[in-house]
CSV table of C-alpha atoms in Angstrom, one decimal:
chain,number,residue,atom,x,y,z
L,22,MET,CA,-1.4,7.7,-19.4
L,23,ILE,CA,0.3,7.5,-15.8
L,24,PRO,CA,2.9,4.7,-15.8
L,25,CYS,CA,2.3,1.6,-13.8
L,26,LYS,CA,5.4,2.6,-11.4
L,27,LYS,CA,4.0,5.9,-10.5
L,28,LEU,CA,0.8,4.4,-9.7
L,29,ILE,CA,2.2,2.2,-7.2
L,30,THR,CA,4.3,4.7,-5.7
L,31,GLU,CA,1.2,6.6,-5.1
L,32,LEU,CA,-1.4,3.8,-4.2
L,33,SER,CA,-1.3,4.6,-0.5
L,34,ASN,CA,-2.2,8.4,-1.2
L,35,PHE,CA,-4.8,7.1,-3.8
L,36,LEU,CA,-6.5,4.7,-1.1
L,37,ASP,CA,-6.7,7.5,1.4
L,38,ASN,CA,-8.0,9.9,-1.1
L,39,GLU,CA,-5.2,12.1,-0.8
L,40,VAL,CA,-4.7,12.8,-4.6
L,41,ASP,CA,-5.6,15.5,-6.7
L,42,PRO,CA,-8.6,15.5,-8.6
L,43,GLU,CA,-6.7,15.2,-12.2
L,44,LEU,CA,-4.3,12.3,-10.6
L,45,ARG,CA,-7.2,10.5,-9.6
L,46,GLN,CA,-9.0,11.0,-13.0
L,47,GLU,CA,-5.4,9.5,-14.2
L,48,PHE,CA,-5.3,6.8,-12.0
L,49,GLU,CA,-9.1,5.4,-12.7
L,50,GLU,CA,-8.3,5.6,-16.6
L,51,HIS,CA,-5.4,3.7,-15.8
L,52,MET,CA,-7.1,1.0,-13.8
L,53,GLY,CA,-9.9,0.5,-16.5
L,54,ARG,CA,-6.6,-0.2,-19.3
L,55,CYS,CA,-4.2,-2.0,-17.0
L,56,PRO,CA,-5.3,-5.6,-15.5
L,57,ASP,CA,-1.9,-5.7,-13.5
L,58,CYS,CA,-2.3,-2.7,-11.8
L,59,ARG,CA,-6.2,-3.4,-11.1
L,60,ILE,CA,-5.3,-6.3,-9.2
L,61,ILE,CA,-2.6,-4.8,-7.0
L,62,LEU,CA,-5.6,-1.9,-6.1
L,63,ASP,CA,-7.8,-4.7,-5.5
L,64,THR,CA,-5.7,-6.9,-3.5
L,65,THR,CA,-4.2,-3.9,-1.5
L,66,ARG,CA,-7.7,-2.6,-0.7
L,67,LYS,CA,-8.8,-6.5,0.4
L,68,THR,CA,-5.8,-6.6,2.8
L,69,ILE,CA,-6.6,-3.3,4.4
L,70,GLN,CA,-10.1,-4.5,5.0
L,71,ILE,CA,-8.8,-7.8,6.3
L,72,PHE,CA,-6.4,-6.2,8.9
L,73,ARG,CA,-8.6,-3.2,9.7
L,74,GLY,CA,-9.6,-3.2,13.3
L,75,CYS,CA,-7.5,-6.4,14.2
L,76,GLU,CA,-5.3,-6.5,17.5
L,77,PRO,CA,-1.5,-6.7,16.8
L,78,TYR,CA,0.1,-9.7,17.9
L,79,PRO,CA,2.8,-9.3,20.6
L,80,LEU,CA,6.5,-10.0,19.4
L,81,PRO,CA,7.9,-12.3,21.4
L,82,GLU,CA,10.5,-10.6,23.5
L,83,ASN,CA,13.6,-12.6,22.0
L,84,LEU,CA,12.4,-11.2,18.1
L,85,HIS,CA,11.7,-7.9,19.5
L,86,SER,CA,15.3,-7.5,20.7
L,87,ARG,CA,16.6,-9.1,17.5
L,88,LEU,CA,14.8,-6.7,15.6
L,89,GLN,CA,15.8,-3.5,17.5
L,90,GLN,CA,19.4,-5.0,17.3
L,91,ALA,CA,19.0,-4.9,13.5
L,92,VAL,CA,17.7,-1.6,13.2
L,93,ARG,CA,20.5,-0.3,15.2
L,94,LYS,CA,23.0,-2.0,13.0
L,95,HIS,CA,21.8,-0.5,9.8
């Protein structure tokens, strides 16, 4: 069975239908047996549905500048 950690790292590809059929089958089998991963998948799907089509909220200029500085620093 595919380990939870691998499932989570490939979750985006799974949701975007970008995994090969064999891995998709492993995901689906895992979801049938692992309630924690099923919750993560369902929550992620619902989050995507909620935010799909939403307009981005503009950042205040002060925050935008601070974020840019922090990125440059790291």
